[in-house]
Amino acid sequence: MAAIGKIRSWGPWLVGIIGLALFGFIATDFTRSCETSSNQARQQVGEVMGKKLSIQDYQAEVEEYKNVFKQLGQDVEEDQLREYVWTNYVRNSVIEEEAEKLGLGVTDGEMKSILASGTHPLLKQGNLPLLSVFYDQQTGIFDYNNVSQIYTYLEQQSPEQYLEFDRYWKTVEKILRQQLLSSKYISLLQACMLSNEASAQAAFSGAGTESTIELASLAFSSINDNDVQIADADLKAKYNEKKDMFRWDNETRDVKYAICQVVPSEADMTALRDNLNEAAAQLRADSLNQTDILASHRTVITYHEDMPYNADGLNKISTKLKEAIDSLGEKGVTPLISYNAYVGGKSIDYMAVARLNRRYQGVDSIGYVYMGVPGQTMEDAQQRADSLVAVIKAGESIDSVAAKLGQTAANEWMSANAYQGQENISPDYKTFFTALHQATVGEPRVLVLNNQVLVYKVTEQRRPVTLYDVAIVSNEVRFSNDTYENAFNQFSQFLSECRTPADMDQNASKYGYQVQDQQNLTSNANNIGQRQELTNTREAVKWAFAQANEGNISEIYQNSADGRFVAVAVTKVHPVGYLDQQSVEEYLRAEVMKDKKADMLIQKLAGAKTVAEAQQKGALVDTISHITFPSTVNVKGQRERGLSGAVAATAVGQTVKHIVKGTNGVFLFNVISREAKDSTAAPFNRRLQENQLVQRAMSTITPSQYSRYTSLFDVLMQKAEVKDNRYQF
């Protein structure tokens, strides 16, 4: 009993201990749950309409499309493919969501019917390139039988290719299903929009009628900007007027980036010249094997003995080098030659010396025919080949001889383009090259090549040219490791003195660096730069969005391949929504400037009722023809979009009622004449014209430097709350 009483006295302590244990268990479970959620969030590429896309699913989709383009024989860059897949995912997610609300879909039966008929507009040749190999060659109509035949053939002949084709075709069907759903949805939207006969007739008449006008114009450029006063209130009013143009659906950054281009030092250039001068001395001495000389001096141009260049081949390397070689006698060596060449899409500087071993006349290309000679052993095949040569010399063709032996004779050409500039040429190819160039046209010969006996005959020689047996030592002009490290240390010193983005501008000139601004960098940009010209800076883009705040300066991003260092500073963060007034002030100021200049010029023309009166007030007068509606009008080399509407609304012989404010100036005009554009044009078709007006209404373009392609789909995109996290991967 005493023991029980003692245990009871421990009750509050036991409850506390058990409570702490339970709390620890719950807390641990909660922590694990939070970690799981956090890990899942880190694996999300993006989100559309609340639907999350994981990196695994995204990459699987990329691989799926990569297989499609592979089957089509197309090589698409990874960045382009990833952007293509993301755009498709976003668009299809939005349309599928909207279509489901409306009860739209594409059934399996509908797909089968469409594929079987082959007449649906989406299957029309050219509309879906993925179907290009399945069209009937005569009718140009999609034929599903071609798909079935490929399935059957591959199933019997190549199980591996069968699986690849099956993946390809399932992707094609998925894309077709998505496009069919999109087509249905868009058709439904179009059906909800109506035009009318009057609008259709006006549009048809405007496009088919040309007007000639006498135009008086005063350009905005005729007024000095300093003569125009712009107040803060003017900018505020213009911002409120144009605010819808400044909406951004994706977060962006304004950045500065400093570039350090590493260049070879004088010590690097001295070492390069010493290396080439040593090579030149060895080539002149002619005491060492030329192939060994070129290899020891790390030439980028491989020497293939007895395989000469023609003039075109040398010019492809460098016209300067070709000219220097032309000035040499045999066994002469050029001075050091500097030249530039494009390799792998990049401009690279080189320095070279060359030795001309021999210059002689030869042919640029050789036609030949050959056949393989069968035999139990090599000796047997050679004996048979000798017999066949005798038969061919007696007058029988190689084709005929080959056919009797169950072989096929091949007719080929060998030209200088096939080997010039090639780094690796096999010994067999070189042996064959020598044999062809030493042969007499029409004379059959025997050649043992790669454990095979051949009978061949040169049939034709074309284009007599000068040939050059030349050994070239060419080195890229590049910086050394020491130079690279010194440049890195100096760039690091520059960055250490930059506390703010503004410091980068101030300190750049002292160090000789470039600092550039880039506005509205997006998270899906592959590289920094206005035209993304800075390669290998994807990590800098990721930093700008994943880690940086306004005013932050990045670490150094290195690109040793092209010898550049880059550092980035975030100067402004633009969240989703509207750009603030300060961010677009340059544009606003330009627009207000136009408005005020227009008011000043309209005031200058006040009282002018005719073109002649406007001319008396200083306007320039010109005659402009071939104006249709809607179209742009070229005035003094500048495009005016709104002028054609005013012309269409003014009768022949009349002067426009009000001075027209344009994009680049103000105008007063009278219509001289108006006539049909083309008497052979198709007649008015009300349904066609109304459909065109509906399509035009569904997609419009706002003309300005902040123009955005706006359509009904863009409105859906704004509501889809798209989150793009691809920059994190």
XYZ file of N, CA and C in Angstrom, residues 208-313:
318
model
N -10.471 47.638 -100.422
C -10.438 47.527 -101.880
C -10.418 48.858 -102.601
N -10.293 49.962 -101.853
C -10.314 51.289 -102.457
C -9.035 52.042 -102.118
N -8.447 52.700 -103.123
C -7.230 53.488 -102.917
C -7.539 54.971 -103.051
N -7.011 55.745 -102.110
C -7.223 57.196 -102.127
C -5.909 57.914 -102.393
N -6.017 59.063 -103.044
C -4.875 59.960 -103.243
C -5.197 61.275 -102.551
N -4.249 61.774 -101.729
C -4.518 62.986 -100.968
C -3.402 63.998 -101.166
N -3.764 65.257 -100.937
C -2.783 66.326 -100.825
C -2.644 66.606 -99.341
N -1.437 66.428 -98.810
C -1.228 66.434 -97.363
C -0.343 67.586 -96.929
N -0.818 68.333 -95.938
C -0.007 69.359 -95.277
C 0.380 68.817 -93.912
N 1.667 68.860 -93.577
C 2.124 68.258 -92.319
C 3.100 69.158 -91.587
N 3.030 69.077 -90.273
C 4.004 69.715 -89.397
C 4.524 68.639 -88.450
N 5.819 68.358 -88.502
C 6.404 67.274 -87.705
C 6.676 67.728 -86.285
N 6.537 66.796 -85.334
C 6.869 67.099 -83.943
C 8.331 67.518 -83.813
N 9.191 66.963 -84.667
C 10.619 67.273 -84.592
C 10.920 68.721 -84.934
N 9.932 69.454 -85.488
C 10.162 70.867 -85.820
C 10.184 71.749 -84.572
N 9.785 71.187 -83.422
C 9.807 71.938 -82.164
C 10.914 71.384 -81.281
N 11.753 72.244 -80.754
C 12.835 71.842 -79.858
C 12.256 71.345 -78.537
N 12.781 70.223 -78.047
C 12.287 69.665 -76.786
C 12.428 70.654 -75.639
N 13.451 71.471 -75.674
C 13.683 72.426 -74.584
C 12.608 73.498 -74.508
N 11.832 73.634 -75.586
C 10.763 74.645 -75.604
C 9.451 74.111 -75.041
N 9.464 72.870 -74.570
C 8.245 72.241 -74.048
C 8.394 72.049 -72.539
N 7.430 72.540 -71.791
C 7.437 72.419 -70.338
C 6.549 71.243 -69.922
N 7.131 70.303 -69.152
C 6.387 69.126 -68.693
C 6.386 69.118 -67.174
N 5.189 69.102 -66.581
C 5.038 69.103 -65.126
C 4.799 67.682 -64.625
N 5.027 67.463 -63.336
C 4.783 66.153 -62.728
C 3.322 65.736 -62.899
N 2.433 66.710 -62.841
C 1.004 66.408 -62.998
C 0.711 65.858 -64.393
N 1.451 66.354 -65.394
C 1.266 65.843 -66.759
C 1.652 64.372 -66.834
N 2.768 64.021 -66.202
C 3.227 62.633 -66.214
C 2.261 61.736 -65.454
N 1.754 62.227 -64.336
C 0.803 61.453 -63.543
C -0.467 61.185 -64.336
N -0.956 62.197 -65.017
C -2.179 62.040 -65.808
C -1.970 61.045 -66.948
N -0.818 61.111 -67.595
C -0.538 60.189 -68.699
C -0.391 58.754 -68.170
N 0.219 58.610 -66.987
C 0.357 57.277 -66.394
C -1.014 56.658 -66.138
N -1.932 57.450 -65.573
C -3.278 56.942 -65.298
C -4.017 56.602 -66.590
N -3.754 57.387 -67.624
C -4.407 57.142 -68.920
C -3.920 55.832 -69.546
N -2.630 55.555 -69.435
C -2.027 54.399 -70.108
C -1.780 53.217 -69.172
N -2.318 53.273 -67.964
C -1.917 52.311 -66.933
C -2.101 50.859 -67.363
N -3.140 50.557 -68.088
C -3.385 49.169 -68.490
C -2.269 48.613 -69.369
N -1.512 49.492 -70.002
C -0.400 49.032 -70.835
C 0.778 48.563 -69.999
N 0.793 48.949 -68.737
C 1.963 48.661 -67.905
C 1.740 47.470 -66.976
N 0.746 46.682 -67.277
C 0.495 45.489 -66.466
C 1.463 44.384 -66.873
N 2.050 43.728 -65.871
C 2.962 42.616 -66.104
C 2.440 41.393 -65.377
N 2.394 40.282 -66.105
C 1.881 39.041 -65.529
C 2.983 38.195 -64.906
N 4.241 38.609 -65.096
C 5.371 37.895 -64.513
C 6.278 38.891 -63.799
N 6.833 38.461 -62.677
C 7.763 39.323 -61.955
C 9.031 39.516 -62.784
N 9.540 40.725 -62.836
C 10.756 41.023 -63.598
C 11.742 41.797 -62.735
N 12.958 41.916 -63.249
C 14.015 42.656 -62.560
C 14.694 43.612 -63.537
N 15.050 44.788 -63.047
C 15.979 45.658 -63.761
C 17.361 45.385 -63.179
N 18.341 45.196 -64.042
C 19.676 44.858 -63.549
C 20.738 45.692 -64.252
N 21.880 45.802 -63.596
C 23.114 46.273 -64.214
C 24.049 45.082 -64.276
N 24.874 45.044 -65.302
C 25.879 43.982 -65.325
C 27.195 44.549 -65.852
N 28.254 44.198 -65.127
C 29.606 44.633 -65.492
C 30.313 43.471 -66.173
N 31.035 43.780 -67.253
C 31.714 42.758 -68.040
C 33.212 43.027 -68.052
N 33.976 41.991 -67.751
C 35.433 42.045 -67.899
C 35.820 41.047 -68.974
N 36.332 41.538 -70.077
C 36.792 40.676 -71.159
C 38.289 40.443 -71.005
N 38.667 39.198 -70.741
C 40.076 38.862 -70.579
C 40.737 38.813 -71.954
N 41.857 39.496 -72.107
C 42.584 39.509 -73.377
C 44.021 39.068 -73.127
N 44.656 38.497 -74.147
C 46.046 38.051 -73.969
C 46.955 39.226 -73.595
N 47.855 38.977 -72.679
C 48.824 39.996 -72.281
C 49.964 40.041 -73.295
N 50.832 41.022 -73.142
C 51.990 41.110 -74.030
C 52.893 39.890 -73.852
N 52.966 39.391 -72.616
C 53.761 38.178 -72.373
C 53.159 36.983 -73.103
N 51.813 36.912 -73.125
C 51.145 35.820 -73.852
C 51.457 35.904 -75.344
N 51.409 37.125 -75.893
C 51.667 37.304 -77.326
C 53.131 36.984 -77.654
N 54.045 37.358 -76.752
C 55.463 37.047 -76.977
C 55.681 35.540 -77.001
N 55.043 34.827 -76.069
C 55.174 33.370 -76.025
C 54.609 32.730 -77.289
N 53.510 33.264 -77.774
C 52.903 32.729 -78.995
C 53.822 32.952 -80.193
N 54.353 34.168 -80.309
C 55.249 34.459 -81.434
C 56.519 33.607 -81.359
N 57.044 33.416 -80.154
C 58.245 32.579 -79.998
C 57.968 31.148 -80.446
N 56.809 30.637 -80.089
C 56.442 29.270 -80.466
C 56.357 29.135 -81.989
N 55.741 30.107 -82.642
C 55.581 30.036 -84.095
C 56.905 30.299 -84.815
N 57.728 31.182 -84.272
C 59.045 31.421 -84.887
C 59.915 30.166 -84.802
N 59.802 29.452 -83.686
C 60.536 28.201 -83.561
C 60.032 27.185 -84.578
N 58.712 27.119 -84.756
C 58.138 26.205 -85.745
C 58.606 26.570 -87.150
N 58.646 27.885 -87.442
C 59.085 28.333 -88.767
C 60.537 27.928 -89.014
N 61.384 28.064 -87.992
C 62.794 27.685 -88.137
C 62.922 26.188 -88.402
N 62.136 25.382 -87.707
C 62.187 23.933 -87.911
C 61.680 23.545 -89.297
N 60.650 24.248 -89.784
C 60.138 23.963 -91.126
C 61.159 24.347 -92.193
N 61.877 25.438 -91.961
C 62.901 25.849 -92.932
C 64.061 24.844 -92.934
N 64.448 24.375 -91.733
C 65.585 23.459 -91.643
C 65.303 22.138 -92.344
N 64.038 21.740 -92.367
C 63.628 20.524 -93.083
C 64.364 19.281 -92.576
N 64.680 19.263 -91.271
C 65.408 18.128 -90.712
C 64.518 17.221 -89.869
N 63.307 17.692 -89.558
C 62.370 16.923 -88.749
C 61.127 16.592 -89.561
N 60.448 15.544 -89.145
C 59.183 15.179 -89.781
C 58.172 16.302 -89.563
N 57.515 16.729 -90.643
C 56.615 17.871 -90.532
C 55.420 17.574 -89.634
N 54.927 16.367 -89.668
C 53.810 16.008 -88.792
C 54.203 16.163 -87.332
N 55.430 15.772 -86.995
C 55.913 15.912 -85.621
C 56.076 17.379 -85.238
N 56.566 18.189 -86.197
C 56.727 19.626 -85.925
C 55.381 20.255 -85.591
N 54.376 19.944 -86.415
C 53.059 20.538 -86.201
C 52.459 20.088 -84.881
N 52.646 18.815 -84.543
C 52.088 18.303 -83.289
C 52.762 18.940 -82.086
N 54.085 19.094 -82.137
C 54.810 19.650 -80.993
C 54.473 21.113 -80.762
N 54.022 21.801 -81.799
C 53.670 23.216 -81.662
C 52.158 23.427 -81.581
N 51.414 22.332 -81.329
C 49.980 22.369 -81.019
C 49.158 23.088 -82.081
N 49.388 22.741 -83.332
C 48.619 23.362 -84.404
C 47.158 22.936 -84.342
N 46.273 23.821 -84.771
C 44.848 23.481 -84.823
C 44.462 22.957 -86.205
N 45.440 22.948 -87.137
C 45.184 22.460 -88.499
C 46.063 21.239 -88.733
N 45.441 20.091 -88.897
C 46.178 18.841 -89.057
C 46.780 18.748 -90.458
N 48.016 18.275 -90.512
C 48.694 18.101 -91.799
C 48.510 16.660 -92.274
N 47.985 16.517 -93.498
C 47.819 15.207 -94.113
C 48.743 15.152 -95.333
N 49.842 14.476 -95.173
C 50.867 14.422 -96.220
C 50.280 13.881 -97.516
N 50.659 14.524 -98.614
C 50.241 14.126 -99.967
C 48.738 14.276 -100.199
N 48.050 15.021 -99.323
C 46.634 15.334 -99.552
C 46.537 16.859 -99.627
N 46.641 17.416 -100.824
C 46.832 18.868 -100.980
C 45.547 19.676 -100.809
N 45.746 20.973 -100.612
C 44.656 21.937 -100.623
C 44.495 22.492 -102.028
N 43.258 22.861 -102.384
C 43.077 23.729 -103.542
C 42.940 25.167 -103.029
N 42.767 26.106 -103.951
C 42.703 27.519 -103.540
C 41.517 27.784 -102.624
N 40.362 27.139 -102.922
C 39.179 27.345 -102.088
C 39.429 26.872 -100.664
N 40.109 25.735 -100.526
C 40.387 25.209 -99.198
C 41.259 26.138 -98.372
